[in-house]
Short mmCIF file of C-alpha atoms and ligand atoms in Angstrom, two decimals:
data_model
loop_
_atom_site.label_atom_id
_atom_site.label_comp_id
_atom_site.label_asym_id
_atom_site.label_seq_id
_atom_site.Cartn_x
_atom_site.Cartn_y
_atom_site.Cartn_z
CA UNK A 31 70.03 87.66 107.07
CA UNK A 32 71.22 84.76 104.67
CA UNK A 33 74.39 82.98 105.59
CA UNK A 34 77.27 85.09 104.38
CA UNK A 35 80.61 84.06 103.28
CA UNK A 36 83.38 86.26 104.82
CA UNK A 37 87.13 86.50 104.08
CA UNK A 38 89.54 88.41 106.24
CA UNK A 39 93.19 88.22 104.95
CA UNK A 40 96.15 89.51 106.81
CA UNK A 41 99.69 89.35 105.00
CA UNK A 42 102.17 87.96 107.78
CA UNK A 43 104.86 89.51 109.10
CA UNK A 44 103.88 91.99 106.51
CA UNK A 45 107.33 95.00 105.58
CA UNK A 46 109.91 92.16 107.03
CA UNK A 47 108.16 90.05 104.73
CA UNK A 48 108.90 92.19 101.75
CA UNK A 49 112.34 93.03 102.68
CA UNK A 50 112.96 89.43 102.61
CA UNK A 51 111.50 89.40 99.12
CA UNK A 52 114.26 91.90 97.54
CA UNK A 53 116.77 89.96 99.95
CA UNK A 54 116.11 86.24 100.09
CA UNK A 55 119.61 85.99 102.10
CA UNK A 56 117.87 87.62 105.28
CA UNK A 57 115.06 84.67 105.12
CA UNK A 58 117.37 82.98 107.84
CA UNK A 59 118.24 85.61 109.64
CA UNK A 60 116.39 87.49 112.47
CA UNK A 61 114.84 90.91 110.40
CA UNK A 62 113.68 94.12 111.96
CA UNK A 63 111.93 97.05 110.41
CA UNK A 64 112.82 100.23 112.28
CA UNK A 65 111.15 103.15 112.13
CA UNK A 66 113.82 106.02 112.98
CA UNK A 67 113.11 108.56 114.56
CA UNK A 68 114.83 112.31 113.62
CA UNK A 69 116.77 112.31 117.35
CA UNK A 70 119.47 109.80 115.66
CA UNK A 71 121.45 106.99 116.75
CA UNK A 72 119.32 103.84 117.53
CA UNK A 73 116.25 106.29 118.92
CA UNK A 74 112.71 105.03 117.53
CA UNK A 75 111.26 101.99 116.92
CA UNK A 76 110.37 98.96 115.52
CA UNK A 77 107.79 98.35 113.10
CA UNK A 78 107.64 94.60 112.75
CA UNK A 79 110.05 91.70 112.54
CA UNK A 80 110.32 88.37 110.64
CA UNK A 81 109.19 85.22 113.45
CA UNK A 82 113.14 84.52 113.52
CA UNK A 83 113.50 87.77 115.73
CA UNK A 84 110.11 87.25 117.16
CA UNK A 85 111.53 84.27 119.01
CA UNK A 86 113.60 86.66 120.96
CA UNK A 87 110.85 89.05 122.21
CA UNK A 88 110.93 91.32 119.44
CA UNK A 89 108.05 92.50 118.45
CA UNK A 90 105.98 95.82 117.19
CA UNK A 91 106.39 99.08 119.08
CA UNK A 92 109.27 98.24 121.34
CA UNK A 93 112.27 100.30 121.18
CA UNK A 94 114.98 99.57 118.68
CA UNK A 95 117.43 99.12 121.39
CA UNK A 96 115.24 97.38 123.58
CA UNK A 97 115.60 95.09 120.28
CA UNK A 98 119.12 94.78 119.76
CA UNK A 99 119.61 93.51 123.37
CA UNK A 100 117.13 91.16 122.95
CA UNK A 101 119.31 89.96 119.89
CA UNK A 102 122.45 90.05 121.36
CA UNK A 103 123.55 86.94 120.62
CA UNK A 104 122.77 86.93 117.20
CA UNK A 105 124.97 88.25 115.09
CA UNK A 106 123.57 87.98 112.17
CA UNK A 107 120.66 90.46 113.30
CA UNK A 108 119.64 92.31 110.75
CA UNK A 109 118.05 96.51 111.60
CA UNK A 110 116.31 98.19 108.44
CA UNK A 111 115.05 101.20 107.92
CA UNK A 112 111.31 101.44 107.01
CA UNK A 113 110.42 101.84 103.32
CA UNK A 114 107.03 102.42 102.47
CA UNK A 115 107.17 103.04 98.86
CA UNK A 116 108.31 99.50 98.54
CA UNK A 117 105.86 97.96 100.88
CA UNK A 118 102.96 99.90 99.30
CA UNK A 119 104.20 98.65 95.71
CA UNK A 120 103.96 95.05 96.98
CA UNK A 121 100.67 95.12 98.40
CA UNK A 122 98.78 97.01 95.52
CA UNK A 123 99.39 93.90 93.36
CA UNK A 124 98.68 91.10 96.21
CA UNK A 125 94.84 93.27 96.78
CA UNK A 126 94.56 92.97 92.94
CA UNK A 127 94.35 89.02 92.93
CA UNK A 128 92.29 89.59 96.14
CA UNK A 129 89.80 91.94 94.76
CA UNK A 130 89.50 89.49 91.51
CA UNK A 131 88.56 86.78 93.67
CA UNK A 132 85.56 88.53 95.75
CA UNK A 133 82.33 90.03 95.20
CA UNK A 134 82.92 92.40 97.62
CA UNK A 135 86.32 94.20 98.03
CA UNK A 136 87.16 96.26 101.24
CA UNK A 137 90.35 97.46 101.78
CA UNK A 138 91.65 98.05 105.40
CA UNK A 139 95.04 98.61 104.96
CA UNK A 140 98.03 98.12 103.08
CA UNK A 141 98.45 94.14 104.66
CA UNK A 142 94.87 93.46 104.99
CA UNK A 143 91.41 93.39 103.57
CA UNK A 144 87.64 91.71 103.65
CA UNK A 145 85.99 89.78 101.53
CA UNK A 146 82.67 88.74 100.45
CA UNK A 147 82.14 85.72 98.75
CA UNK A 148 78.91 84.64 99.42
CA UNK A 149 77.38 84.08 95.44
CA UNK A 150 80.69 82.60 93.96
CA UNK A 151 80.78 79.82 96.48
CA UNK A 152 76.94 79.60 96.95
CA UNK A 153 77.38 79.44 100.65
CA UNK A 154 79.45 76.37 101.01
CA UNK A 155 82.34 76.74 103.17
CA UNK A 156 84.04 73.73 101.48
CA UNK A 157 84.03 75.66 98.53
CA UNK A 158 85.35 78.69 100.51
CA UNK A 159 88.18 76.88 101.67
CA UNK A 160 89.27 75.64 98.42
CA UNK A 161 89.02 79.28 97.05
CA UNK A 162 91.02 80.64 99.70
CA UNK A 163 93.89 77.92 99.21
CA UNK A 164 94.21 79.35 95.84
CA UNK A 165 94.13 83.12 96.47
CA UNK A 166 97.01 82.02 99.24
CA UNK A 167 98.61 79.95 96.16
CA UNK A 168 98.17 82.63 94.08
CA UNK A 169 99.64 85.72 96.36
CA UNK A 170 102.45 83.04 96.62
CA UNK A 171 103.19 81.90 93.36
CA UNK A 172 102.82 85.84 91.75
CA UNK A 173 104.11 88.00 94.68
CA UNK A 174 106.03 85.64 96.93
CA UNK A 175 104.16 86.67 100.16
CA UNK A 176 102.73 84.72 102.80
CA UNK A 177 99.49 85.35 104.29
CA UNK A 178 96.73 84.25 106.77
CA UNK A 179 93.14 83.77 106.21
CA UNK A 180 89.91 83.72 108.34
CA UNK A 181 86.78 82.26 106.78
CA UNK A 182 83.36 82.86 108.88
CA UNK A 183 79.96 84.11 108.41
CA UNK A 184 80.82 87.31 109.45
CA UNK A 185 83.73 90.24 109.90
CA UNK A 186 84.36 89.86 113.25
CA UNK A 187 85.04 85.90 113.83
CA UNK A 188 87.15 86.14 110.01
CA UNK A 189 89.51 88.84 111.22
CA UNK A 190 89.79 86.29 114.95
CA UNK A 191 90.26 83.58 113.06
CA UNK A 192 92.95 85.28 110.59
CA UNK A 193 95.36 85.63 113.59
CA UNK A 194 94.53 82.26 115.22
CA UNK A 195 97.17 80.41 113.05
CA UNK A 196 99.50 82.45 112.11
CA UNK A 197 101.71 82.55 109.57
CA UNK A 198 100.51 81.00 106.53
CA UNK A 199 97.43 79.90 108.38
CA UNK A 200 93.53 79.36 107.38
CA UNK A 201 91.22 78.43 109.51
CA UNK A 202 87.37 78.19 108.40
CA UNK A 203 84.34 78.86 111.15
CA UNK A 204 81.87 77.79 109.73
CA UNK A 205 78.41 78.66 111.62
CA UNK A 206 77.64 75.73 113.68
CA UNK A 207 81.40 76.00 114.66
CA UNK A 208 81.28 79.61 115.96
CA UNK A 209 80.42 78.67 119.49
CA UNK A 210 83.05 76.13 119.98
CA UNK A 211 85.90 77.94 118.19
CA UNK A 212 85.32 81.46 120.70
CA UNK A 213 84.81 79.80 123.80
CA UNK A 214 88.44 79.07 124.50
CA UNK A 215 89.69 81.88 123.51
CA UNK A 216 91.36 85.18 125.59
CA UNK A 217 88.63 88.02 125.71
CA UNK A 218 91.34 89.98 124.04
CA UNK A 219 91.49 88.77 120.90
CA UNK A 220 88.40 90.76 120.23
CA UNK A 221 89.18 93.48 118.42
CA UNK A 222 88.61 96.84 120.60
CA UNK A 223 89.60 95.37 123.81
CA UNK A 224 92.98 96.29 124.53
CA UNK A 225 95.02 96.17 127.45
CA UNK A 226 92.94 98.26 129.94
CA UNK A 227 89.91 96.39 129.48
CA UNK A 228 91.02 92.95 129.10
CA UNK A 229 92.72 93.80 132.95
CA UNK A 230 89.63 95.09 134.00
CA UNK A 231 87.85 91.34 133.12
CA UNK A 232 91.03 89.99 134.96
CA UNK A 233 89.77 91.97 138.18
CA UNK A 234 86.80 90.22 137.70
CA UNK A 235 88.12 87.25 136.95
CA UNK A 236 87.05 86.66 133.57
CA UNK A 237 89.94 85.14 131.34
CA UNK A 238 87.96 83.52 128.45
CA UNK A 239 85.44 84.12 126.05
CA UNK A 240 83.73 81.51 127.85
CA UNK A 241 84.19 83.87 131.12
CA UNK A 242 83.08 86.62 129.49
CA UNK A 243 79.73 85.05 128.43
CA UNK A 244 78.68 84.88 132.23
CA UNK A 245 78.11 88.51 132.15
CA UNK A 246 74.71 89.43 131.00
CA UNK A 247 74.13 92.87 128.97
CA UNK A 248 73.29 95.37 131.80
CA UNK A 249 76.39 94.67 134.11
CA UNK A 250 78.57 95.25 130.22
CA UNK A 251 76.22 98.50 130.29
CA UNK A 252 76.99 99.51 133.34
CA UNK A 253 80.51 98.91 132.96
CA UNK A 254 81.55 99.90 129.52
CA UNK A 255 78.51 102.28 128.42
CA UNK A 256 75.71 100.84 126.25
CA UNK A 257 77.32 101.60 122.81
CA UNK A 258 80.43 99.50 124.48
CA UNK A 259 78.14 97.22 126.26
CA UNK A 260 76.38 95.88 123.16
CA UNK A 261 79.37 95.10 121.28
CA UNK A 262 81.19 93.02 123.86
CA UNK A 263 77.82 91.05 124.74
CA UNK A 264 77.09 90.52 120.55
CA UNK A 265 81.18 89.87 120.20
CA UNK A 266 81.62 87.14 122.63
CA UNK A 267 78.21 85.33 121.18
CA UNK A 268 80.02 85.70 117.73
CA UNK A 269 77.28 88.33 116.49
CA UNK A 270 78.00 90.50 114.42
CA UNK A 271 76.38 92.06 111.43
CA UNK A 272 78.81 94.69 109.80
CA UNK A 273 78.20 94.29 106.09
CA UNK A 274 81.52 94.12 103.92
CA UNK A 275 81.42 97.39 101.77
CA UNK A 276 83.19 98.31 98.81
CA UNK A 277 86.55 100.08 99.31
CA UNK A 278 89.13 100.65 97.57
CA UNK A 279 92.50 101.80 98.93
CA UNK A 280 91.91 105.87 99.61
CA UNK A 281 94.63 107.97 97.76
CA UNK A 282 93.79 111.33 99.45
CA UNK A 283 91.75 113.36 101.63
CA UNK A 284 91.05 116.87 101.29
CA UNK A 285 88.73 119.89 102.02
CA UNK A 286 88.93 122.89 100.25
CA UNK A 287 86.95 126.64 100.67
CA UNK A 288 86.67 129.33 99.67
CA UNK A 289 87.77 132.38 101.19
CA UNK A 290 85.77 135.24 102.13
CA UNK A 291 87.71 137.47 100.17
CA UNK A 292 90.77 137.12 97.61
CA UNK A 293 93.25 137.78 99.47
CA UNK A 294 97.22 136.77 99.84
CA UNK A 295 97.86 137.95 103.44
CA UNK A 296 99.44 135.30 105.67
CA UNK A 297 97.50 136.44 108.90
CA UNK A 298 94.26 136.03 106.92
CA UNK A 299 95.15 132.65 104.95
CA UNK A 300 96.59 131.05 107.94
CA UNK A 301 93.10 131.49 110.03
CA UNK A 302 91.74 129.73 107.01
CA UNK A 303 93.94 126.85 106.60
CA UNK A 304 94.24 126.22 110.36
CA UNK A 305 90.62 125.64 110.26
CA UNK A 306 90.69 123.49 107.01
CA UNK A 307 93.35 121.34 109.18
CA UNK A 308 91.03 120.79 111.68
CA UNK A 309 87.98 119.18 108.96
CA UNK A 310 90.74 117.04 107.30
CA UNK A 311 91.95 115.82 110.61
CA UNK A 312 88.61 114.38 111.85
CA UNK A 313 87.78 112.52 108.24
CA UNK A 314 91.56 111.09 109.19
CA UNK A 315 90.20 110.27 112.56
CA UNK A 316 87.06 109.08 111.83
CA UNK A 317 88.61 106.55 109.61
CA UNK A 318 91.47 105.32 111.77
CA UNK A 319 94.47 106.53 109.43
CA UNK A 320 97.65 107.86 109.68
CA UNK A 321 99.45 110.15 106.21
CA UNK A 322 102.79 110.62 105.43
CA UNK A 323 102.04 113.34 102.53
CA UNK A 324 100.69 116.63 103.51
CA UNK A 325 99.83 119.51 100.79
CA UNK A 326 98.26 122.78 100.34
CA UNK A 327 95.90 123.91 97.09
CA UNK A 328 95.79 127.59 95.88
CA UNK A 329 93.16 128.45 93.43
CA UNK A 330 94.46 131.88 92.76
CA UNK A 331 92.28 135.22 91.83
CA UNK A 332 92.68 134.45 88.00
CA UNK A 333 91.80 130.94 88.53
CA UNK A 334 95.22 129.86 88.00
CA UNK A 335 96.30 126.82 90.34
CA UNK A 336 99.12 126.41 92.92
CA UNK A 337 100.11 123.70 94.72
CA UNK A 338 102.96 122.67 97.31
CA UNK A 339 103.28 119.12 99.47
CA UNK A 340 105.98 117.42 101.62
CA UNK A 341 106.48 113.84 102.41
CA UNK A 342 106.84 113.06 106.25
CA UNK A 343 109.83 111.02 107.40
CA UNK A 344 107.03 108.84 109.19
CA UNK A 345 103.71 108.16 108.55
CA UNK A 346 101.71 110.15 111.35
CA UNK A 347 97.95 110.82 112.80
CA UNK A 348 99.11 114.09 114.84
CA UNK A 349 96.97 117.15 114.06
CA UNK A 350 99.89 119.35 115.30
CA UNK A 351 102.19 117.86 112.85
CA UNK A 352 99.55 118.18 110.17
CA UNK A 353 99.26 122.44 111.12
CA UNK A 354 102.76 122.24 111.59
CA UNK A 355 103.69 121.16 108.50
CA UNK A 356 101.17 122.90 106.38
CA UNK A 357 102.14 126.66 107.64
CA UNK A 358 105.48 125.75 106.78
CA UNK A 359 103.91 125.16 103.60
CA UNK A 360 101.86 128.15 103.16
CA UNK A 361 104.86 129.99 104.33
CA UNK A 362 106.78 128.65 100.85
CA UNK A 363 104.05 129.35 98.99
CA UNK A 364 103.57 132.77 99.72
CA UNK A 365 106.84 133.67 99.08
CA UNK A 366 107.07 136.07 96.20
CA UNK A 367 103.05 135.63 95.97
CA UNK A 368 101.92 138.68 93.23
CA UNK A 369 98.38 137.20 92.79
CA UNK A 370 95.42 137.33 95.42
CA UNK A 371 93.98 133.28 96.79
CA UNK A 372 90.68 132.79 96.02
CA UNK A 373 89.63 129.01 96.99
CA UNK A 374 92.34 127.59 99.55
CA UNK A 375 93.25 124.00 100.50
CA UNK A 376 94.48 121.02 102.51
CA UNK A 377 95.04 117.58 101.40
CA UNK A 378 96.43 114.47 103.22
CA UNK A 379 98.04 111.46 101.18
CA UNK A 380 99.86 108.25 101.89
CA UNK A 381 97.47 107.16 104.20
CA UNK A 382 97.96 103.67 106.19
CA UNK A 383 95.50 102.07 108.84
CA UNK A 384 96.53 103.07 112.64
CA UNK A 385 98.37 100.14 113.75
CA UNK A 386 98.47 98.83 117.22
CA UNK A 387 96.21 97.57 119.88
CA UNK A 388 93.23 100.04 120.58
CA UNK A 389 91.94 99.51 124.03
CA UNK A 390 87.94 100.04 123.46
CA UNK A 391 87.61 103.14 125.10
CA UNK A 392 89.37 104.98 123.05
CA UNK A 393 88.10 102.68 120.00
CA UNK A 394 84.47 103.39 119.57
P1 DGT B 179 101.62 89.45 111.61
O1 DGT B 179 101.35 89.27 113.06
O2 DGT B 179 102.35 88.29 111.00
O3 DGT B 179 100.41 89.85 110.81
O4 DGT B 179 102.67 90.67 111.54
P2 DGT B 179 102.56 92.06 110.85
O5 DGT B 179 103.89 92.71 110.94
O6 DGT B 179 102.01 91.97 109.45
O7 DGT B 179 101.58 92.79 111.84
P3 DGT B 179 100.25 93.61 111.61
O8 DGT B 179 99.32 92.91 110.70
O9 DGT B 179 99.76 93.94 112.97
O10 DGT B 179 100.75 94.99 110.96
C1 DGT B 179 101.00 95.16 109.58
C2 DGT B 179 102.16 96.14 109.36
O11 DGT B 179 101.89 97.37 110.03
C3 DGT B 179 103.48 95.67 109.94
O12 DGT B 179 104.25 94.90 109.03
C4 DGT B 179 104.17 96.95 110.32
C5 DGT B 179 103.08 97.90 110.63
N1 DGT B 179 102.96 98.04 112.10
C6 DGT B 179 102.30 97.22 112.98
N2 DGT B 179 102.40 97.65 114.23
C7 DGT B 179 103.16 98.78 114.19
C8 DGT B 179 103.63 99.71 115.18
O13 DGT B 179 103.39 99.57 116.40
N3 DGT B 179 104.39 100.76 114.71
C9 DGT B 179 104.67 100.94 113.37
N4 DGT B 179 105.38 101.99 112.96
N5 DGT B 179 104.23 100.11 112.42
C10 DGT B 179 103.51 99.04 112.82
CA1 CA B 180 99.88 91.27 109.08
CA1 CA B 181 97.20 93.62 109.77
#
């Protein structure tokens, strides 16, 4: 393969970020986004906080209240409530100046993305670096948001070398730099290995990339399964040839059937859409996401069309929240239901990457 040109941006510190944008007074203060939960009071979580309130040990996942001792001595704290509307707003327009500057555009997530650039910079990684200080310029001067790039040959070192000076960071790999750049790095920054497996390395005493490179492809077989094996062997050799596809944010997925028979019976639909839960929920597994909007399709006997959806109070990747929610919905919809259902079904919207360290087991 030629020498590509890889991009992998990550907006920092990404819904603090744009709370601080509507509220330039918090910039100064320590910010975190909570997520809520329904039980009240201070129960839930955060989502992410501005570095200020980093400095104290706050940091994604952790309890809210775990937070607010951490920032007891500031009193100028400040606890928001998620608002994804907003953040989505935000990031639609900082992927449009991305997308304009690639040849390739994927789309990971509302803060992140990939791209190719090979042909526009001929595959200099001078010129890469220059165009990357001006998409950063750009995203600032337009948007007001800060973010970090990786620039590498390939996905894998990019979205490393993204986080490896963060915030407002860039850091360029180019390919005779790979080795050097890895080898002093922890084995966890490769993304897969989360906590369980970077302890198992501990056990064996392997802290470093480095380390990890002692270990030659049958013991990672053994240990980790070949699929496994493979990518930790390629990953801490910097191999890795996972071509940057087009993608586009996805608005929606959905299946729909139709039924064996018309039919407006709520025994009989509910089978149905039970099932159609279960095909929507693996395309949401299969690519990583979570949704926050959930909604059921009628196309009725006379070919008329009905439709019904609710908006989460968090997004979600829980298949009993998705049934959950969508009998409640059939349940509506039947009510006062004079026509027979011919086709029936589900869609998912709202959808946002799964956030969060995945330990590789679970990952692959
Ligand atoms: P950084 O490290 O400067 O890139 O910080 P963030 O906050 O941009 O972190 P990142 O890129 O891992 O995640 C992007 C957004 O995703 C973040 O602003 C909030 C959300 N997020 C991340 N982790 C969690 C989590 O554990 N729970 C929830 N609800 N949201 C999360
Ligand atoms: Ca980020
Ligand atoms: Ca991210």
């Amino acid at each position: 393969m030629e020498t590509r040109v890889v991009f992998h941006i990550d907006f920092d510190y990404f819904y603090a970020q744009c709370e601080e944008i509507r509220s330039p007074e918090l910039k100064s203060k320590p910010v975190c986004v909570c997520v809520f939960s329904d039980r009240g009071g201070d129960s839930g979580a955060i989502a992410t906080a501005n570095y200020t309130a980093r400095k104290y040990g706050v940091k994604s996942g952790i309890p809210i209240t775990f937070a607010k001792k951490r920032l007891e001595e500031r009193h100028d704290a400040v606890f928001l409530p998620v608002d994804f509307d907003f953040y989505s707003e935000i990031s639609e327009k900082a992927m449009e100046i991305m997308k304009s500057n690639a040849d390739i555009f994927e789309y990971v997530g509302k803060d992140e993305a990939y791209l190719d650039v090979t042909q526009r910079v001929e595959g200099n990684f001078e010129r890469a670096s220059h165009l990357a200080q001006q998409i950063k310029n750009s995203i600032r001067d337009k948007i007001k948001i800060s973010c970090s790039v990786g620039i590498s040959p390939n996905k894998l070192i990019s979205k490393i070398a993204s986080d490896f000076q963060k915030p407002d960071g860039l850091t360029v790999v180019p390919p005779n730099r790979i080795e050097e750049f890895l080898e002093s790095l922890k084995i966890r920054v490769i993304p897969g290995i989360g906590k369980k497996t970077e302890a198992r390395f501990l056990e064996m005493n392997l802290e470093t990339i480095q380390d990890l490179k002692k270990l030659d492809i049958f013991t990672l077989n053994k240990e980790f399964g070949r699929k496994n094996g493979a990518y930790i062997f390629n990953a801490s050799r910097g191999i890795d040839d996972e071509l940057v596809k087009e993608r586009e944010a996805s608005i929606q997925y959905s299946r729909i059937t139709t039924l064996k028979k018309d039919s407006k019976d709520y025994e009989f639909l509910s089978e149905n859409i039970l099932e159609l839960c279960k095909e929507v929920h693996s395309i949401i597994k299969k690519n990583n996401r979570m949704f926050r909007s959930v909604g059921i399709h009628f196309v009725q006997s006379d070919l008329s069309n009905k439709s019904k959806s609710k908006m989460l109070k968090n997004p979600t990747e829980s298949i009993e929240e998705l049934q959950k929610s969508v009998i409640q919905l059939l349940k509506e919809a039947l009510e006062n239901q004079t026509i027979t259902v011919r086709r029936l079904g589900v869609k998912v919207s709202e959808l946002s990457e799964i956030q969060g360290q995945r330990d590789i087991t679970s990952y692959f």
